[in-house]
Short mmCIF file of C-alpha atoms in Angstrom, two decimals:
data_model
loop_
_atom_site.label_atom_id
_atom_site.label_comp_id
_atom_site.label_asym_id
_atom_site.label_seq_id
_atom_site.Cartn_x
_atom_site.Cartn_y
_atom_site.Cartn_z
CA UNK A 1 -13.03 12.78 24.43
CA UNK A 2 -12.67 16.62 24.65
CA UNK A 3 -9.07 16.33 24.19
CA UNK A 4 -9.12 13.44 21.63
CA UNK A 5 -11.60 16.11 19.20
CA UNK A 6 -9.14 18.95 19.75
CA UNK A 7 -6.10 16.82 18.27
CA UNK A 8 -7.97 15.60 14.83
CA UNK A 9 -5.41 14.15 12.74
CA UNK A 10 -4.98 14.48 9.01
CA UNK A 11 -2.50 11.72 8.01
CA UNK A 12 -1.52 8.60 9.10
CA UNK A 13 1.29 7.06 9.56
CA UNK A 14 1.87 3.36 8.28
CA UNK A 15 4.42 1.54 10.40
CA UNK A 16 4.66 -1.20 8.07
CA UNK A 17 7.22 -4.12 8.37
CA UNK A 18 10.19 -3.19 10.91
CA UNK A 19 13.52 -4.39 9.18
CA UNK A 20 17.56 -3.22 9.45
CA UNK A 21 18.72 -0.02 7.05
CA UNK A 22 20.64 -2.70 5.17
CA UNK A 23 18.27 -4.94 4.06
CA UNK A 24 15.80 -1.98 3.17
CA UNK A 25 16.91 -1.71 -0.52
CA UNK A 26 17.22 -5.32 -1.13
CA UNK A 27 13.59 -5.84 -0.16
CA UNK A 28 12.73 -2.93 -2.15
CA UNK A 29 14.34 -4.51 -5.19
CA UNK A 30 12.89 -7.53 -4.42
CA UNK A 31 9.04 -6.40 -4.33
CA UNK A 32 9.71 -4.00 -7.44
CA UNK A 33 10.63 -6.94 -9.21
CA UNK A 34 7.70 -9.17 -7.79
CA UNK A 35 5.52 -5.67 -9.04
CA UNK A 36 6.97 -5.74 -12.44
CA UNK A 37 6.15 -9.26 -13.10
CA UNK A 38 2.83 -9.15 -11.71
CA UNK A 39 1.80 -6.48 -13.76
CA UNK A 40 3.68 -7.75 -17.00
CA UNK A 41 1.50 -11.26 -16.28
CA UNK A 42 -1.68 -10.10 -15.74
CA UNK A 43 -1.39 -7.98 -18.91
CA UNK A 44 -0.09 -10.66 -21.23
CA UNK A 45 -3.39 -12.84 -20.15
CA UNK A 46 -5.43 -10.02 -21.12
CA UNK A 47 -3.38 -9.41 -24.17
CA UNK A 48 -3.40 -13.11 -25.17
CA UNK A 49 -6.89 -13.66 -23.96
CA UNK A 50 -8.12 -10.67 -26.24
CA UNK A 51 -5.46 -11.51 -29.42
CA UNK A 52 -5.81 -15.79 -29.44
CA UNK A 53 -9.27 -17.03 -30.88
CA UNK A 54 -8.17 -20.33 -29.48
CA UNK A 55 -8.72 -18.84 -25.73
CA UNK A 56 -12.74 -16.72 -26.51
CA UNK A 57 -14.21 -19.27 -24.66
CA UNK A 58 -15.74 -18.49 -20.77
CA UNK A 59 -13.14 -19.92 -18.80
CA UNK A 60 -10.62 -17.26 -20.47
CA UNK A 61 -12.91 -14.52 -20.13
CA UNK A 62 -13.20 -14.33 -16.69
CA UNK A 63 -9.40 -15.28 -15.97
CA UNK A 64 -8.54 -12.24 -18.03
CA UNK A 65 -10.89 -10.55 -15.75
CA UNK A 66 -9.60 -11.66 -12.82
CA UNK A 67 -6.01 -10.60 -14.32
CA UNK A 68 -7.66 -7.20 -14.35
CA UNK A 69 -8.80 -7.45 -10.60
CA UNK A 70 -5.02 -8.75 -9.96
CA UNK A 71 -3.51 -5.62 -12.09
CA UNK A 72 -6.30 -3.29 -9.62
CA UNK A 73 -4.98 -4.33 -6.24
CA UNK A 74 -1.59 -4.97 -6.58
CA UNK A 75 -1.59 -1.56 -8.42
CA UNK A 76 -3.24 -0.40 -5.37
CA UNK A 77 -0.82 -1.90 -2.76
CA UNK A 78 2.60 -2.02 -3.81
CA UNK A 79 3.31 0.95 -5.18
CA UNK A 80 2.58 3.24 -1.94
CA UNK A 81 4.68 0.26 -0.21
CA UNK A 82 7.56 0.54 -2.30
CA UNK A 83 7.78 4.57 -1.59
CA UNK A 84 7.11 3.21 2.41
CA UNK A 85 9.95 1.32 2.46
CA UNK A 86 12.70 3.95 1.33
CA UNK A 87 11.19 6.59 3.83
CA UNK A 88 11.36 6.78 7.17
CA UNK A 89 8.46 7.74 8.72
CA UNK A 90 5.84 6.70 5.93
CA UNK A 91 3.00 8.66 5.45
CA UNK A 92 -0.08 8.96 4.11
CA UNK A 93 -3.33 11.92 4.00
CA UNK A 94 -6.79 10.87 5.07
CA UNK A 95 -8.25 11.07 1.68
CA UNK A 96 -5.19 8.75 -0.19
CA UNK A 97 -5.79 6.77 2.67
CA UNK A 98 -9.62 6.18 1.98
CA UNK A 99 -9.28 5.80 -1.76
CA UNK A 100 -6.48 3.26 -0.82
CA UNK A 101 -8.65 1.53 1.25
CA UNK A 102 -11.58 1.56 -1.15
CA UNK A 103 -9.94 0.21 -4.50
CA UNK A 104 -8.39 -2.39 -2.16
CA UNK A 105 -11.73 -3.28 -1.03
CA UNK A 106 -13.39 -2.99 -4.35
CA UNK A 107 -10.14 -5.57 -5.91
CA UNK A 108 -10.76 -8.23 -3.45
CA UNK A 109 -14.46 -8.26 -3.54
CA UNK A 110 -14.45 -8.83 -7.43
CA UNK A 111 -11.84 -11.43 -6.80
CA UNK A 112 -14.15 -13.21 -4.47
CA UNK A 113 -16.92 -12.83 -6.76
CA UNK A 114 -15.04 -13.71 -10.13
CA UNK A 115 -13.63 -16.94 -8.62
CA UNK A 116 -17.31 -17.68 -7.73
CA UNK A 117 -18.01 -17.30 -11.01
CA UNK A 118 -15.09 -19.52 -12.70
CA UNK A 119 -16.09 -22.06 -10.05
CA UNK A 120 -19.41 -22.35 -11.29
CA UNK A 121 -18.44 -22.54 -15.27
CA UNK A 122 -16.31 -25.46 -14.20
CA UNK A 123 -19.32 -26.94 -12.55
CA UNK A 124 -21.22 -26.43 -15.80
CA UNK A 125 -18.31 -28.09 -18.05
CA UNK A 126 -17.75 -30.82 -16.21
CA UNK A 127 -20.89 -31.79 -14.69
CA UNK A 128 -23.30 -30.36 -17.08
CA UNK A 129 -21.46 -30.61 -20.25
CA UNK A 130 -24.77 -30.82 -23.08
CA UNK A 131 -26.12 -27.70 -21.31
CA UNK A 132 -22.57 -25.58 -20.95
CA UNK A 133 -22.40 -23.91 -24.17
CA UNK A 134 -26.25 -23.12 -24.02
CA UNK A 135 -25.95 -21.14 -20.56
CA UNK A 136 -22.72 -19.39 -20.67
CA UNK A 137 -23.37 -18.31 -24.11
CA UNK A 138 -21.12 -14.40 -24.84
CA UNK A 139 -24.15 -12.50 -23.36
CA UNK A 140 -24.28 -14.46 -20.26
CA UNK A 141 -20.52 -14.20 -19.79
CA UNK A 142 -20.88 -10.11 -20.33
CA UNK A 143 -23.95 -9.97 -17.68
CA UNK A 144 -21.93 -11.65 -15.26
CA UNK A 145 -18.37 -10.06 -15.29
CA UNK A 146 -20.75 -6.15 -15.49
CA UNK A 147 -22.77 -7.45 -12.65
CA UNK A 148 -19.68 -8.80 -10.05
CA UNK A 149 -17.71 -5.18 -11.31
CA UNK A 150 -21.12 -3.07 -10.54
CA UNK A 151 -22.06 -4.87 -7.32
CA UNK A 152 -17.97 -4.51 -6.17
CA UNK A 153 -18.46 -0.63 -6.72
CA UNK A 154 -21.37 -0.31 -5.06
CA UNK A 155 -20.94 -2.03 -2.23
CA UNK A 156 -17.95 -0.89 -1.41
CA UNK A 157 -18.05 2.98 -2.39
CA UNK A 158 -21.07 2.73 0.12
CA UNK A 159 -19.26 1.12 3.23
CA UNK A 160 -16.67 3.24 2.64
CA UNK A 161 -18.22 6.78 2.57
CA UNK A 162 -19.67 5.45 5.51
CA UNK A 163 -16.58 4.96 7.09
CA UNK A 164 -15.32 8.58 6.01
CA UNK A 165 -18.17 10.06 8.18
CA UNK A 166 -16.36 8.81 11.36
CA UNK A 167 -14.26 11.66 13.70
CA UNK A 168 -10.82 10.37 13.66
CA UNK A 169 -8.87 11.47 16.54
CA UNK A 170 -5.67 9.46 17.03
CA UNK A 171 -3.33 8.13 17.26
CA UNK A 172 -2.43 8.56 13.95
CA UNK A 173 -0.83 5.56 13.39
CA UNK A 174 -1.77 2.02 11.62
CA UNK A 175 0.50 -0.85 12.37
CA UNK A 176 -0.05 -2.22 8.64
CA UNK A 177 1.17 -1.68 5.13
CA UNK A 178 -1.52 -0.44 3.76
CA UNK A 179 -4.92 1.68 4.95
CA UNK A 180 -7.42 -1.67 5.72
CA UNK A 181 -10.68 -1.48 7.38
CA UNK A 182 -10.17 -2.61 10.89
CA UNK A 183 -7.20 -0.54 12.24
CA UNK A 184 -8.43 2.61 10.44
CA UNK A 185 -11.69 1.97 12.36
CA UNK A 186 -9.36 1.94 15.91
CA UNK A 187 -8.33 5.50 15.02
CA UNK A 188 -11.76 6.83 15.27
CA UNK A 189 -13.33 8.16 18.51
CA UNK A 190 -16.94 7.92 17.02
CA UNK A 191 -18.91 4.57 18.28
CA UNK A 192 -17.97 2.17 15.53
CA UNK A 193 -19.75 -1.39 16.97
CA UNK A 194 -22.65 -1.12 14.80
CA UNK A 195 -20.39 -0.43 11.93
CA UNK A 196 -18.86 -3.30 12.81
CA UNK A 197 -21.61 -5.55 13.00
CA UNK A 198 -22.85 -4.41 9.61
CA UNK A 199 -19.11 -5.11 8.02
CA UNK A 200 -19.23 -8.19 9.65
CA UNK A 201 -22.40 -9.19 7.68
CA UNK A 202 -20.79 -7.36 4.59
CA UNK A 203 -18.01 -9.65 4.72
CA UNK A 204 -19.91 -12.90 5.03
CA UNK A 205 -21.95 -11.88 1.90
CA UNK A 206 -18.74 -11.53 0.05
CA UNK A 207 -16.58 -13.90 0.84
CA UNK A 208 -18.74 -16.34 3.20
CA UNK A 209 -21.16 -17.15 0.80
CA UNK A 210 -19.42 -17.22 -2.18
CA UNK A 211 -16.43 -19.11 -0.59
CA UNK A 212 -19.44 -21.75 0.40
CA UNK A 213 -20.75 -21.32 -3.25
CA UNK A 214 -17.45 -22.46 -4.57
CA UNK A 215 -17.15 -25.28 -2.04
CA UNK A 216 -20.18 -26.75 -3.29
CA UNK A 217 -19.21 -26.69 -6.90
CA UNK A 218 -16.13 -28.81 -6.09
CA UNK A 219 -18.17 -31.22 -4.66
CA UNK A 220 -20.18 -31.84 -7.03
CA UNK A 221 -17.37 -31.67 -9.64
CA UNK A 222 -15.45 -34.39 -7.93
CA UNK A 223 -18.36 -36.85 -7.36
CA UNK A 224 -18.81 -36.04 -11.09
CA UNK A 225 -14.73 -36.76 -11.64
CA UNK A 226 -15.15 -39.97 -9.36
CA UNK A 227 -17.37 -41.33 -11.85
CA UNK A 228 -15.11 -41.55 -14.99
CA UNK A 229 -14.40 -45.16 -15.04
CA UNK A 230 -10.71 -44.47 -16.65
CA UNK A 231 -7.88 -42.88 -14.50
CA UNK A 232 -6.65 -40.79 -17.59
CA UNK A 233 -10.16 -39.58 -18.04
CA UNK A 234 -10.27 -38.45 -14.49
CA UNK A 235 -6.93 -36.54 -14.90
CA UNK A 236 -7.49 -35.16 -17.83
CA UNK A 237 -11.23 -33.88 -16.26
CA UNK A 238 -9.60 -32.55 -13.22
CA UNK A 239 -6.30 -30.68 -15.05
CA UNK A 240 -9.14 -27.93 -16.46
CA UNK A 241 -10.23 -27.11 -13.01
CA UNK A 242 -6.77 -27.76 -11.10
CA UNK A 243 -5.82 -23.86 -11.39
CA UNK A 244 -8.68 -22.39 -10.08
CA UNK A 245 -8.57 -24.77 -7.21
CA UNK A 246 -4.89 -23.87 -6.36
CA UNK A 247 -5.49 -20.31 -6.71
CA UNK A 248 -8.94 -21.01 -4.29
CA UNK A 249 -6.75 -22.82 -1.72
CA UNK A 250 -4.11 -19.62 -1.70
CA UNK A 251 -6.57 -17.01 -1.60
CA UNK A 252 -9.49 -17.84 0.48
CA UNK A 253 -6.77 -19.43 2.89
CA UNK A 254 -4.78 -16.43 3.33
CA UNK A 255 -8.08 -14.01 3.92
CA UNK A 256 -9.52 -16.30 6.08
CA UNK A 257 -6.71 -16.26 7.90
CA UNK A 258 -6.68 -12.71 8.61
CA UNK A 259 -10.35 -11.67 8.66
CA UNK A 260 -12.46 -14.43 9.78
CA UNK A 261 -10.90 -16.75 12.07
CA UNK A 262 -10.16 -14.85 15.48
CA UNK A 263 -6.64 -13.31 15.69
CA UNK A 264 -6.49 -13.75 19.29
CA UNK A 265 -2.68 -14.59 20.21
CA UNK A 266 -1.75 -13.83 16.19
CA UNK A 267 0.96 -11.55 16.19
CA UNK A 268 0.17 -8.37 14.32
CA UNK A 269 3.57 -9.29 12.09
CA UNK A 270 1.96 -12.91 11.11
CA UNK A 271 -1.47 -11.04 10.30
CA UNK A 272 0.81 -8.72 8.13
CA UNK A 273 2.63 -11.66 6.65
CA UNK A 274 -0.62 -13.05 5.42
CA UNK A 275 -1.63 -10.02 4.63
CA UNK A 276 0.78 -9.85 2.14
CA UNK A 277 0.17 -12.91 0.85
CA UNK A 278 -3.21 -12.11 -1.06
CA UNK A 279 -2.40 -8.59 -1.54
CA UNK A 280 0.92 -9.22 -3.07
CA UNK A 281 1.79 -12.80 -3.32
CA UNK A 282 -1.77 -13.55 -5.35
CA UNK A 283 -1.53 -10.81 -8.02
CA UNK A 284 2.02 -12.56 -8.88
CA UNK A 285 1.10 -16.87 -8.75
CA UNK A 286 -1.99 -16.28 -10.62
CA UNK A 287 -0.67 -15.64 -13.93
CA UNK A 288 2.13 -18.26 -13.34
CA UNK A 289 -0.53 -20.89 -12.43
CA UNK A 290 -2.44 -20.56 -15.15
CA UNK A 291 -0.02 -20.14 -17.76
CA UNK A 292 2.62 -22.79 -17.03
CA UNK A 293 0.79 -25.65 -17.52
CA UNK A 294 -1.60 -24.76 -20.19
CA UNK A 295 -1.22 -25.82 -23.89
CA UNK A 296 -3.56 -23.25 -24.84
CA UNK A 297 -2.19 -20.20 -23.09
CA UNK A 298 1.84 -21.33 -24.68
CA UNK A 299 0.68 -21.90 -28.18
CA UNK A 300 -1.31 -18.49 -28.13
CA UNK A 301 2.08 -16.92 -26.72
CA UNK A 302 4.37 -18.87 -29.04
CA UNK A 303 1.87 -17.30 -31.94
CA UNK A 304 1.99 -13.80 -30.20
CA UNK A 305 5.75 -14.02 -30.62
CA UNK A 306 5.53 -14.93 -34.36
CA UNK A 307 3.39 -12.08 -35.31
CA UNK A 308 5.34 -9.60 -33.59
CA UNK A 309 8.83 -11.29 -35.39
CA UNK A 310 7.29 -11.21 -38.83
CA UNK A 311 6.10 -7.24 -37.86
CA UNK A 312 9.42 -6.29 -36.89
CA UNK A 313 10.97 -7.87 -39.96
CA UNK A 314 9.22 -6.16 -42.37
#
């Protein structure tokens, strides 16, 4: 331990994925393009959520919200990663390591929370229709898009200042793409198990219980669905809530994957693979799920483009 505390690192280096020198710049290319869409997705949902009257309803709200939790951690990720990949020995200091690690944390908390919420609006729509417009009237939308972004901050800036206390003391290396929790915890040589506990019980909060929450909903939504005596009325009920289930499916499945059920025999390059997939992967489908095959979202667009011709003509 003596020896350990004399060698106290101050960066890290992220090993990342192992690949040939001549596939390097195509894979950069490739997840610079996979940024650039993300980001120009998630921003035209927010710009078309904000511009289009035809999309101020609840369901819109918190999807452009959820773009914004999309825009925070792929923002987060990919850019360090992109500057990874052209390096060779990638690197990163304690502190850009942390703040990595929190705004990550903070992202996917919200996103756990948000698609809680979205779950339960389409609870209210379909299974409580005569009472939907009276509880998620504009004030209760506001109250509960502040409270998910307040509770994400808090609850994360304090786990991770906690974690910041620790003695790291090597190695100095984190088999990963980006700073997470667990293998920046094997770096320290303080006693971590009680931290561990306590994230353990952090996580269930966050993602347990409101993974459960969201279960629940469905249930009830597709008894609900089940009772529409025509098969076009069925459809049509289940097309508003199709989305969010497909975007439910591909997130929770991917971080259960990695952080609940037990990696024992997983190889550390499958963890990073899904890994990837709701850091990256996420960020990019959501905007493409929800926009392809919705009227709404491609007549607000078509609109967007016919203001901005009759600006530029004049």
């Amino acid at each position: 331990m003596d020896e350990k505390n004399m060698t106290r690192i101050t960066t890290i280096h992220l090993l990342g994925f192992q690949m040939p020198q001549r596939i390097k710049y195509w894979i950069f290319i490739i997840f610079l393009l996979i940024y650039c869409v993300s980001v120009c997705g998630n921003l035209l949902i927010i710009l078309l959520v904000s511009y289009s009257k035809t999309l101020h309803s609840p369901m819109y709200f918190f999807l452009s919200q959820l773009s914004a939790s999309d825009l925070l951690l792929i923002t987060d990720i990919l850019p360090n990663m992109l500057h990874d990949i052209l390096m060779k020995k990638a690197r990163i200091s304690f502190s850009d390591c942390f703040s990595q690690l929190y705004f990550f944390a903070v992202a996917s908390t919200l996103e756990c929370l948000l698609l809680t919420v979205m779950s339960y609006d389409r609870y209210l729509a379909i299974c409580k229709p005569l009472r939907y417009t009276l509880i998620m009237n504009h004030k209760c939308c506001w109250v509960t898009v502040i409270t998910c972004w307040i509770l994400s901050i808090s609850i994360i800036f304090i786990n991770v200042l906690t974690v910041s206390q620790l003695q790291f003391c090597g190695p100095n290396m984190i088999d990963n793409f980006f700073c997470d929790l667990d293998p920046l915890l094997k770096l320290s040589c303080s006693k971590t198990s009680i931290l561990q506990i306590a994230f353990t019980f952090i996580i269930a909060v966050v993602v347990v219980i409101p993974f459960c929450i969201v279960i629940v909903s469905y249930i009830y939504i597709l008894v609900t669905i089940f009772e529409i005596p025509s098969i076009n009325g069925r459809k049509r009920t289940f097309s508003t809530c199709s989305s969010h289930l497909t975007v439910v499916s591909i997130y929770y499945g991917t971080l259960f994957g990695v952080y609940i059920v037990p990696n024992r025999g997983q190889s550390w390059n499958m963890a990073k693979f899904m890994a990837l997939l709701y850091t990256i992967v996420t960020p990019l489908m959501n905007p493409i799920i929800y926009s392809l095959r919705n009227k709404d979202f491609k007549q607000a667009l078509g609109k967007l483009i016919s203001f901005s011709s009759s600006l530029a003509q004049q």
